[in-house]
PDB file of C-alpha atoms in Angstrom:
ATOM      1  CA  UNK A   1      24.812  -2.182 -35.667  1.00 54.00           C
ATOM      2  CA  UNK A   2      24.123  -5.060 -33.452  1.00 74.00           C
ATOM      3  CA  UNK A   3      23.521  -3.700 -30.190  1.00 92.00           C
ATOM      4  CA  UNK A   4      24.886  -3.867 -27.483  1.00 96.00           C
ATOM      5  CA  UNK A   5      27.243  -6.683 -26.809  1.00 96.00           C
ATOM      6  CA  UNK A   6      28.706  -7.956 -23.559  1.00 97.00           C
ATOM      7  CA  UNK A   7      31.351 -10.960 -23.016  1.00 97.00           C
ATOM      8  CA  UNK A   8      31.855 -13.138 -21.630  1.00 97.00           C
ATOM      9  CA  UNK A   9      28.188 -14.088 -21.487  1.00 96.00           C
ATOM     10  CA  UNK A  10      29.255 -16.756 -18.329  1.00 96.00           C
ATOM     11  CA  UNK A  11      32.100 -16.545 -16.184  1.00 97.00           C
ATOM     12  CA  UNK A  12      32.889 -19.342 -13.365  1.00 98.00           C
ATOM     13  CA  UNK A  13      35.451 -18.208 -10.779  1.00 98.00           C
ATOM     14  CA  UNK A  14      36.517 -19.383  -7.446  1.00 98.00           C
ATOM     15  CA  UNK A  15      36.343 -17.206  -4.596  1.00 97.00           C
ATOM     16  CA  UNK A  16      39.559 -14.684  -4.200  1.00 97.00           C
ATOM     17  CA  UNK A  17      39.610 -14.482  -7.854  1.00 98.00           C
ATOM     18  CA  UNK A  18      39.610 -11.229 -10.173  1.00 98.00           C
ATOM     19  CA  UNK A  19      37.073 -11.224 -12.849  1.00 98.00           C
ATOM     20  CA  UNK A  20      36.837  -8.547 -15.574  1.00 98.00           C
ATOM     21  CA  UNK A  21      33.581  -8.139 -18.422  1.00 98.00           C
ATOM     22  CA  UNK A  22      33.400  -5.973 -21.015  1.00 98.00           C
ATOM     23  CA  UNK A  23      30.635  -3.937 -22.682  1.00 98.00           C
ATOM     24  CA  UNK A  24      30.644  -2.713 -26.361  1.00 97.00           C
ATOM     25  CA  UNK A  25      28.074   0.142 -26.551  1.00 96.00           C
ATOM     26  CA  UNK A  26      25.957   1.126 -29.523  1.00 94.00           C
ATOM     27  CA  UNK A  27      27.820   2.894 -32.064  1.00 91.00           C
ATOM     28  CA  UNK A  28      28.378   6.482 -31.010  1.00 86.00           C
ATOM     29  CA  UNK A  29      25.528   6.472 -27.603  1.00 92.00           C
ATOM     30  CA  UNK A  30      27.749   8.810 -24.845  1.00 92.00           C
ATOM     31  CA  UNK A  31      25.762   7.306 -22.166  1.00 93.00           C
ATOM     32  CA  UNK A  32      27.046   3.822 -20.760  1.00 96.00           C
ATOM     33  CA  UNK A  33      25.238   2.301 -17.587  1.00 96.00           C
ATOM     34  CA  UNK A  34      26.405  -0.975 -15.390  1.00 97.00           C
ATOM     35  CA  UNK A  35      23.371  -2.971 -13.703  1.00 97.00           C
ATOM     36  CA  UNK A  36      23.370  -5.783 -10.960  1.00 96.00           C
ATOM     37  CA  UNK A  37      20.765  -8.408 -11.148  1.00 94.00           C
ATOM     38  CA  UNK A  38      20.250 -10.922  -8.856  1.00 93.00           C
ATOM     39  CA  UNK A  39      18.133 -13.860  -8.742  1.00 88.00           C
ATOM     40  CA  UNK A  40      13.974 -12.978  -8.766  1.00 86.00           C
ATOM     41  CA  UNK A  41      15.050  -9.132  -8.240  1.00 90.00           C
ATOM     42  CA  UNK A  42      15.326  -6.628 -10.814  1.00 93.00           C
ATOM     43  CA  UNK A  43      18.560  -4.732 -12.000  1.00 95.00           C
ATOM     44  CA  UNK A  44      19.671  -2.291  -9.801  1.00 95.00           C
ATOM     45  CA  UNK A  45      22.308   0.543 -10.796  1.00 95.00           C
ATOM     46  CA  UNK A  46      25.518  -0.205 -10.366  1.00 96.00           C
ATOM     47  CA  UNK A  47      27.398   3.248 -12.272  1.00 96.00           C
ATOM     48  CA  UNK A  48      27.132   5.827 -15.049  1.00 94.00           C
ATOM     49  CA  UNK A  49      29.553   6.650 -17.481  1.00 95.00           C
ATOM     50  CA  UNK A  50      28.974   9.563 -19.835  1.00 92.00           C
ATOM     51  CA  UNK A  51      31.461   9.618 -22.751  1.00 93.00           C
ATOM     52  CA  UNK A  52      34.416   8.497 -20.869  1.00 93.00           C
ATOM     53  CA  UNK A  53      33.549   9.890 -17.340  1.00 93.00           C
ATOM     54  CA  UNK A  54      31.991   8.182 -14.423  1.00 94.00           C
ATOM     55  CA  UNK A  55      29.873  10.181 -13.168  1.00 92.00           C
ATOM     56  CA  UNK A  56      28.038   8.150 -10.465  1.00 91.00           C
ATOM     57  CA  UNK A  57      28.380   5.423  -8.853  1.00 92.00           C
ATOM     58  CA  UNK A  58      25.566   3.240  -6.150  1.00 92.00           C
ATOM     59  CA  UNK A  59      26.525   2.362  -2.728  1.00 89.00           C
ATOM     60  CA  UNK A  60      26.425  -1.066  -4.059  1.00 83.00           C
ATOM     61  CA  UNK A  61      29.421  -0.720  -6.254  1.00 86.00           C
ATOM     62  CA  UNK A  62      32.065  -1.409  -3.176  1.00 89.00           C
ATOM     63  CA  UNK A  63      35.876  -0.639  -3.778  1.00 93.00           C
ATOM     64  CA  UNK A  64      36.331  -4.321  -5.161  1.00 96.00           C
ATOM     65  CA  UNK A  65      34.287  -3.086  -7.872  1.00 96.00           C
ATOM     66  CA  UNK A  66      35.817  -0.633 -10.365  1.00 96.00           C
ATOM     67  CA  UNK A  67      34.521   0.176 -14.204  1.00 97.00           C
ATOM     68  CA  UNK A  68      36.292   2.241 -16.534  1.00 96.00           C
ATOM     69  CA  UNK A  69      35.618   3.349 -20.016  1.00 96.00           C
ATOM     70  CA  UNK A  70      38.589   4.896 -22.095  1.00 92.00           C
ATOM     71  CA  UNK A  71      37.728   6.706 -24.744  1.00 87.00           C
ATOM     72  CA  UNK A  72      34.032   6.708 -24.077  1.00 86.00           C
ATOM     73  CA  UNK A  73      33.681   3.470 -26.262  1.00 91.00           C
ATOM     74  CA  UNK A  74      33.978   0.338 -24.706  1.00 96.00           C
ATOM     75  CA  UNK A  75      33.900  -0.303 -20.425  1.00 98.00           C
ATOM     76  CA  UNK A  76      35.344  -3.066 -18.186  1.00 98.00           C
ATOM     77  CA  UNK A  77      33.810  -3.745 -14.931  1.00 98.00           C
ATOM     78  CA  UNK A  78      36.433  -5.544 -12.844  1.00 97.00           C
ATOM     79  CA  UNK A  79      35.559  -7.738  -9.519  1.00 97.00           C
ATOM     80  CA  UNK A  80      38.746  -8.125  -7.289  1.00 97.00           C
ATOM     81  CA  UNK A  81      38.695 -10.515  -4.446  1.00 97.00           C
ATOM     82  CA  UNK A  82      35.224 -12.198  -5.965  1.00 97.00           C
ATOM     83  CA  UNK A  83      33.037 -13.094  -3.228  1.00 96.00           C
ATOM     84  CA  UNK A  84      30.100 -15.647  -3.012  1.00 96.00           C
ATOM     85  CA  UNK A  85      27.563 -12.595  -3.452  1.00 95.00           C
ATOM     86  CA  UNK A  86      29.089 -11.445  -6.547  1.00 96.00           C
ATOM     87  CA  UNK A  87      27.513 -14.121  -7.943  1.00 97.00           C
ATOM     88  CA  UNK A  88      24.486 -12.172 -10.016  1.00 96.00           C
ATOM     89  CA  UNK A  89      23.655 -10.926 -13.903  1.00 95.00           C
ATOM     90  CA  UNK A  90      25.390  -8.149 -14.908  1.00 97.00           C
ATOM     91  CA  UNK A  91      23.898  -6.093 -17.597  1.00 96.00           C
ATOM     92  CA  UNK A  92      25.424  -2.996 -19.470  1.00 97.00           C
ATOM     93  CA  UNK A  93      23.042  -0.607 -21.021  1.00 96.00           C
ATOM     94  CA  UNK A  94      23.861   2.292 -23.003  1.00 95.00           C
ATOM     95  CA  UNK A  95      21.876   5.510 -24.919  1.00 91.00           C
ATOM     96  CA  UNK A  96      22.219   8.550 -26.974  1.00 86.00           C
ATOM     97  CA  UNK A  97      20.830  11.455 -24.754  1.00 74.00           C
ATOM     98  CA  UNK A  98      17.648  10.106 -24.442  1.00 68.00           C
ATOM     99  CA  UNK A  99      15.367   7.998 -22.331  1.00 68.00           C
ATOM    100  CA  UNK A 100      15.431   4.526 -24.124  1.00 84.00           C
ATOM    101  CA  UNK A 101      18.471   2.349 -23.065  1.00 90.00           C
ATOM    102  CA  UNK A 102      19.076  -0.491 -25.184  1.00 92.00           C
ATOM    103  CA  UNK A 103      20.810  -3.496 -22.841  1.00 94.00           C
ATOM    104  CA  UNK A 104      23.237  -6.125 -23.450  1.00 95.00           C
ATOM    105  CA  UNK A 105      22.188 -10.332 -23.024  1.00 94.00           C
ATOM    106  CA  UNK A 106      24.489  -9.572 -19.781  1.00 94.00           C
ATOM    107  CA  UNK A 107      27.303 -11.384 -17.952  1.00 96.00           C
ATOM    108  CA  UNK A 108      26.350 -14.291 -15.708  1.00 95.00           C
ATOM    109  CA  UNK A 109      28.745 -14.903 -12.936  1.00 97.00           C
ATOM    110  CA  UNK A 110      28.685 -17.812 -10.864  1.00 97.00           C
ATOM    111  CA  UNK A 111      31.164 -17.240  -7.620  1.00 98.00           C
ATOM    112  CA  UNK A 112      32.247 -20.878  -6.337  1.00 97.00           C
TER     113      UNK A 112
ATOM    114  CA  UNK B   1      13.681   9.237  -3.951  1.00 81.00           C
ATOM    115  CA  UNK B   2      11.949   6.898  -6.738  1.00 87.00           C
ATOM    116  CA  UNK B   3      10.578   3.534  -6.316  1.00 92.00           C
ATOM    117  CA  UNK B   4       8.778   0.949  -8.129  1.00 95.00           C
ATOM    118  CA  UNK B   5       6.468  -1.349  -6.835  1.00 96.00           C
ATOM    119  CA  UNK B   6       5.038  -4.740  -8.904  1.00 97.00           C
ATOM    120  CA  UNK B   7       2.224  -6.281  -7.026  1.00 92.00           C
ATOM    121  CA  UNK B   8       2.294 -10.334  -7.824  1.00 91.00           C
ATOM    122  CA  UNK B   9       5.644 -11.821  -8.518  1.00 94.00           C
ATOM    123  CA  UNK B  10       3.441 -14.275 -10.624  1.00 96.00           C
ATOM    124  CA  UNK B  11       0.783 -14.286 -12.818  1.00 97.00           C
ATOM    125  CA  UNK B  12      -0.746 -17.421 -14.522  1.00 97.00           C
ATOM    126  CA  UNK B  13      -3.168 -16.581 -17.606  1.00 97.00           C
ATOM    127  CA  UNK B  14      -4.499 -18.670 -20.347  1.00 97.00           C
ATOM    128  CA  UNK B  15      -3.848 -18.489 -23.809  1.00 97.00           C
ATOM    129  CA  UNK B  16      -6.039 -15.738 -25.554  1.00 97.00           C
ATOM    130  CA  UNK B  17      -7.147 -14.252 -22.318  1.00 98.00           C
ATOM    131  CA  UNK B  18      -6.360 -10.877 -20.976  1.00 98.00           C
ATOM    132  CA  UNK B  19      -3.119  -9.831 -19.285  1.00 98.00           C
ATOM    133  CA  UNK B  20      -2.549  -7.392 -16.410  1.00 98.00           C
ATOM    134  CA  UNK B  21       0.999  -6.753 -14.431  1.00 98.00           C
ATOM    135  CA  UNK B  22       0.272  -4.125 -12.052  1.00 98.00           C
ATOM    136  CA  UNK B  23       2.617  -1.347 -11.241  1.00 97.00           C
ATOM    137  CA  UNK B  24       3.090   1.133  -9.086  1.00 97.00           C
ATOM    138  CA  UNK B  25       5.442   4.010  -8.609  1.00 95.00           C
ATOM    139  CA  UNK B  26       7.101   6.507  -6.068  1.00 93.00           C
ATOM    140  CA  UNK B  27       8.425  10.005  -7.462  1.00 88.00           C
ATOM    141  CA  UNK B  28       8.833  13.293  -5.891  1.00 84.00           C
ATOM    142  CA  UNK B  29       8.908  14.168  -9.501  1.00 85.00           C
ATOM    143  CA  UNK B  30       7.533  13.653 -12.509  1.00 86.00           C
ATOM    144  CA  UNK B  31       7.632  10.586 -13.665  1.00 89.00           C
ATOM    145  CA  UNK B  32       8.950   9.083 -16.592  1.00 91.00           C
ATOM    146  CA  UNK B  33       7.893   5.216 -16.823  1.00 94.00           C
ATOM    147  CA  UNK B  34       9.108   1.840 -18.323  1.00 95.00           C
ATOM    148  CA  UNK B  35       7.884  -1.532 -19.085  1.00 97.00           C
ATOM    149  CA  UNK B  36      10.764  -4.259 -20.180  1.00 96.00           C
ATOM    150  CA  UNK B  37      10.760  -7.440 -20.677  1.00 96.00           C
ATOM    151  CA  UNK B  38      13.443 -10.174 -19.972  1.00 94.00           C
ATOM    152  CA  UNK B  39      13.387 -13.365 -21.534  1.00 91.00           C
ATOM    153  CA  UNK B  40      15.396 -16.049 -19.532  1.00 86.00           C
ATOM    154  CA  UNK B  41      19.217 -15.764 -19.856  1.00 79.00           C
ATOM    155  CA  UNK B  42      18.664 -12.581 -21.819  1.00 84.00           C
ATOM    156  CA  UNK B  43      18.919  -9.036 -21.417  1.00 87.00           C
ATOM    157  CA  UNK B  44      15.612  -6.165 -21.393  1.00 92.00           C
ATOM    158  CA  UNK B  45      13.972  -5.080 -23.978  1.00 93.00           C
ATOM    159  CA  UNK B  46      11.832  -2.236 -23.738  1.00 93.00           C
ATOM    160  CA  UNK B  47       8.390  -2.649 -24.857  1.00 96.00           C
ATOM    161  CA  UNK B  48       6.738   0.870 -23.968  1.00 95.00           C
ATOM    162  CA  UNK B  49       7.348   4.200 -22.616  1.00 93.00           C
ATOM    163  CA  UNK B  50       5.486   6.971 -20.897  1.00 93.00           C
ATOM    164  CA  UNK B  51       7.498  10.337 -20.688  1.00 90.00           C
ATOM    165  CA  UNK B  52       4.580  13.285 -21.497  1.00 87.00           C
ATOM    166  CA  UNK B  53       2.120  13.674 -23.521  1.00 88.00           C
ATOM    167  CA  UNK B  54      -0.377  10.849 -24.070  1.00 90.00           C
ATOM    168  CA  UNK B  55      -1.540   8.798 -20.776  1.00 91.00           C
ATOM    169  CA  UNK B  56      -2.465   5.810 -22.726  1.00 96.00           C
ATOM    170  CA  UNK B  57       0.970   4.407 -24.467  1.00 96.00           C
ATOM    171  CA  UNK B  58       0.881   1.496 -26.814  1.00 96.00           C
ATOM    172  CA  UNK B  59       4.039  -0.836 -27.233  1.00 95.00           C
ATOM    173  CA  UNK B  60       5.204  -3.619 -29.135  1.00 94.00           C
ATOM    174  CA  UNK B  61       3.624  -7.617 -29.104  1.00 93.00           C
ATOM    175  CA  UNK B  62       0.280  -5.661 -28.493  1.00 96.00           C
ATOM    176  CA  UNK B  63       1.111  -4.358 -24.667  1.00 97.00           C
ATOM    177  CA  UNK B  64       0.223  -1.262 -23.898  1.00 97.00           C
ATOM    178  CA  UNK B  65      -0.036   0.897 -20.446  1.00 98.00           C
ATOM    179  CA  UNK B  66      -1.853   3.902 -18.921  1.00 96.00           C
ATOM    180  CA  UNK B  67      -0.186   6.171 -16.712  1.00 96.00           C
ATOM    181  CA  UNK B  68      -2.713   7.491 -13.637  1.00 96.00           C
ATOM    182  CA  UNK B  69      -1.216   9.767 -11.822  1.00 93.00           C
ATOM    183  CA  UNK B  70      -4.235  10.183  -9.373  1.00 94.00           C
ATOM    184  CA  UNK B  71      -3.526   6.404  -8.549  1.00 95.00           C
ATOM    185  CA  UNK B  72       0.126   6.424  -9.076  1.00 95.00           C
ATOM    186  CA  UNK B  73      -0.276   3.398 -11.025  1.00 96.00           C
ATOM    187  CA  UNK B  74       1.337   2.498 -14.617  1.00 97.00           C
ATOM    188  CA  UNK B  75      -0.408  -1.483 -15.347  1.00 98.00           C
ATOM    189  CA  UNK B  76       0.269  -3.354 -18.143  1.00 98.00           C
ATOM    190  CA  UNK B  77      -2.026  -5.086 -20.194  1.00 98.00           C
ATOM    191  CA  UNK B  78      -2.139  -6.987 -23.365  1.00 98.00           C
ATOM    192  CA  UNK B  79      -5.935  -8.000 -24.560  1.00 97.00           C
ATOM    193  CA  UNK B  80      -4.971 -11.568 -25.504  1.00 97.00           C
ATOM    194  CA  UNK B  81      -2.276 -13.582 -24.221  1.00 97.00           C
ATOM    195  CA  UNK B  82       0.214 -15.899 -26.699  1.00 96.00           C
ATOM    196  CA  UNK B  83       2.292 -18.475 -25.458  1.00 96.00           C
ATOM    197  CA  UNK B  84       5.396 -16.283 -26.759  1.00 95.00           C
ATOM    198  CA  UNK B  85       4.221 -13.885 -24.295  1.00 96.00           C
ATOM    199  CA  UNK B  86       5.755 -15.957 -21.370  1.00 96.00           C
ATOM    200  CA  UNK B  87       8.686 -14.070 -19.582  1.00 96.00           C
ATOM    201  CA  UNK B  88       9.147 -11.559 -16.876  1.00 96.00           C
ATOM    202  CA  UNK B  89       8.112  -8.499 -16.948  1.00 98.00           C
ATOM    203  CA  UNK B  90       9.998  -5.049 -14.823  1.00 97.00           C
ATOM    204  CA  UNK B  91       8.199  -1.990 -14.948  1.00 97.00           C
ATOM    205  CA  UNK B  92      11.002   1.525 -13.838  1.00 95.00           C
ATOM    206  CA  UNK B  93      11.107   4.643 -13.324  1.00 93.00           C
ATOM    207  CA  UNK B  94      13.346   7.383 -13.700  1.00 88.00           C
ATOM    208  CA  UNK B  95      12.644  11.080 -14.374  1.00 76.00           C
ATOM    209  CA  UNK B  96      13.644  14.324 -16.366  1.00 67.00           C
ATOM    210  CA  UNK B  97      15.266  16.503 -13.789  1.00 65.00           C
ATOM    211  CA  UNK B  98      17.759  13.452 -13.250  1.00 67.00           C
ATOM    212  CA  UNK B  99      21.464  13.926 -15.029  1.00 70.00           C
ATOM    213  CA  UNK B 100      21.901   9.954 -15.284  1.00 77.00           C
ATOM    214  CA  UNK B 101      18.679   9.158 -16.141  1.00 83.00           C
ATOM    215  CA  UNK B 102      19.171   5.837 -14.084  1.00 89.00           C
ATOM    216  CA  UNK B 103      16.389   3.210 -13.571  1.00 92.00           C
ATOM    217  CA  UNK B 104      14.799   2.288 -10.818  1.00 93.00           C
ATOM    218  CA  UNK B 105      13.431  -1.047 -11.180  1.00 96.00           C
ATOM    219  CA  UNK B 106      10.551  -3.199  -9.673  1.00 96.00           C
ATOM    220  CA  UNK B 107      11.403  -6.687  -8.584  1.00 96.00           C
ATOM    221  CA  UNK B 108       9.157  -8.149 -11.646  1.00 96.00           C
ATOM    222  CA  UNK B 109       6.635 -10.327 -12.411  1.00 97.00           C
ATOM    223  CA  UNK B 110       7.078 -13.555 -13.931  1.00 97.00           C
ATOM    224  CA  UNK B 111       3.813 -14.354 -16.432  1.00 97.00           C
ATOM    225  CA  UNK B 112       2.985 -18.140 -17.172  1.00 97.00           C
ATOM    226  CA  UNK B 113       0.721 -18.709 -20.420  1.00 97.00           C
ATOM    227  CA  UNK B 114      -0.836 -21.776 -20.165  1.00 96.00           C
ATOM    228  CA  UNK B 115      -2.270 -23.686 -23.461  1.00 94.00           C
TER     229      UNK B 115
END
């Protein structure tokens, strides 16, 4: 197993524009977590998926945001309408019913 | 609510001397308490833990924390700095009771070694 993996690892989109990244768990972890991370601030929670349900979501995850994860294996967070403060790291995360959640290298998107 | 608090967004040590990244936390709850660290253009990885048990937990690379719950603190320290040691550093916090188990992170703390 390799970890978690997350692609693209950069995305560059102009402003308007949909953007979609994808998370491949760990093999067989039900618990699947989306984090924000702007510059010189930590991550902050973005939305919780256990097996395939979401079960919360943060304020900060407006309705231009949406994540989905069929079959509780893989997710897609999609951006619609991309706006200058997109811009930021996003990191998947998942875990097996435990405490330690093992992250991806994230998703860096650049808004221009 | 849960919060996280890092006190010095930098910290400058020389090589072979002793590191410290303070943290401290918020919790209505127990806590259960994190240290990762981010290298740049990478993701977290978690170097130590403290869920029960043991106040004093030891890590990887030689880190290890306390938690004090009379000071609400959980600091980091490593006894002698290496130049691979450079990165930032984001102490969280999250607890049992919760049924996401979501972190709450601290805005981190970027450590220099110098030679």
């Amino acid at each position: 197993d390799t970890g978690v993996s997350q692609n693209p690892r950069h995305k560059i989109t102009k402003r308007g524009q949909n953007v979609t990244f994808r998370c491949d768990p760990i093999s067989e972890h039900n618990r699947l977590y989306w984090y924000r991370q702007t510059l010189g601030q930590g991550p902050e929670f973005l939305t919780y998926f256990q097996n395939e349900a979401q079960l919360e979501k943060s304020r900060l995850l407006s309705d231009r945001f949406s994540a989905e994860r069929p079959k509780g294996s893989f997710s897609t967070l999609e951006i619609q309408r991309t706006e200058q403060g997109d811009s930021a790291m996003y990191l998947c995360a998942s875990s097996l019913d435990s405490l330690e959640a093992f992250f991806g290298q994230g998703t860096r998107l650049t808004v221009v | 609510a849960q919060s996280v608090t890092q006190l010095g967004s930098h910290v400058s040590v020389s090589e072979g001397a002793l590191v410290l990244l303070r943290c401290n936390y918020s919790s209505s709850v127990p806590p259960y308490l994190f240290w990762y660290v981010q290298y740049p253009n990478q993701g977290l990885q978690l170097l130590l833990k403290y869920t029960t048990g043991a106040t004093l937990v030891k890590g990887i690379n030689g880190f290890e924390a306390e938690f004090k719950k009379s000071e609400t603190s959980f600091h980091l320290t490593k006894p002698s700095a290496h130049m691979s040691d450079a990165a930032e550093y984001f102490c969280a916090v999250t607890h049992s009771g919760g049924a996401t188990n979501k972190l709450i992170f601290g805005t981190g703390t970027l450590l220099a070694v110098q030679p």
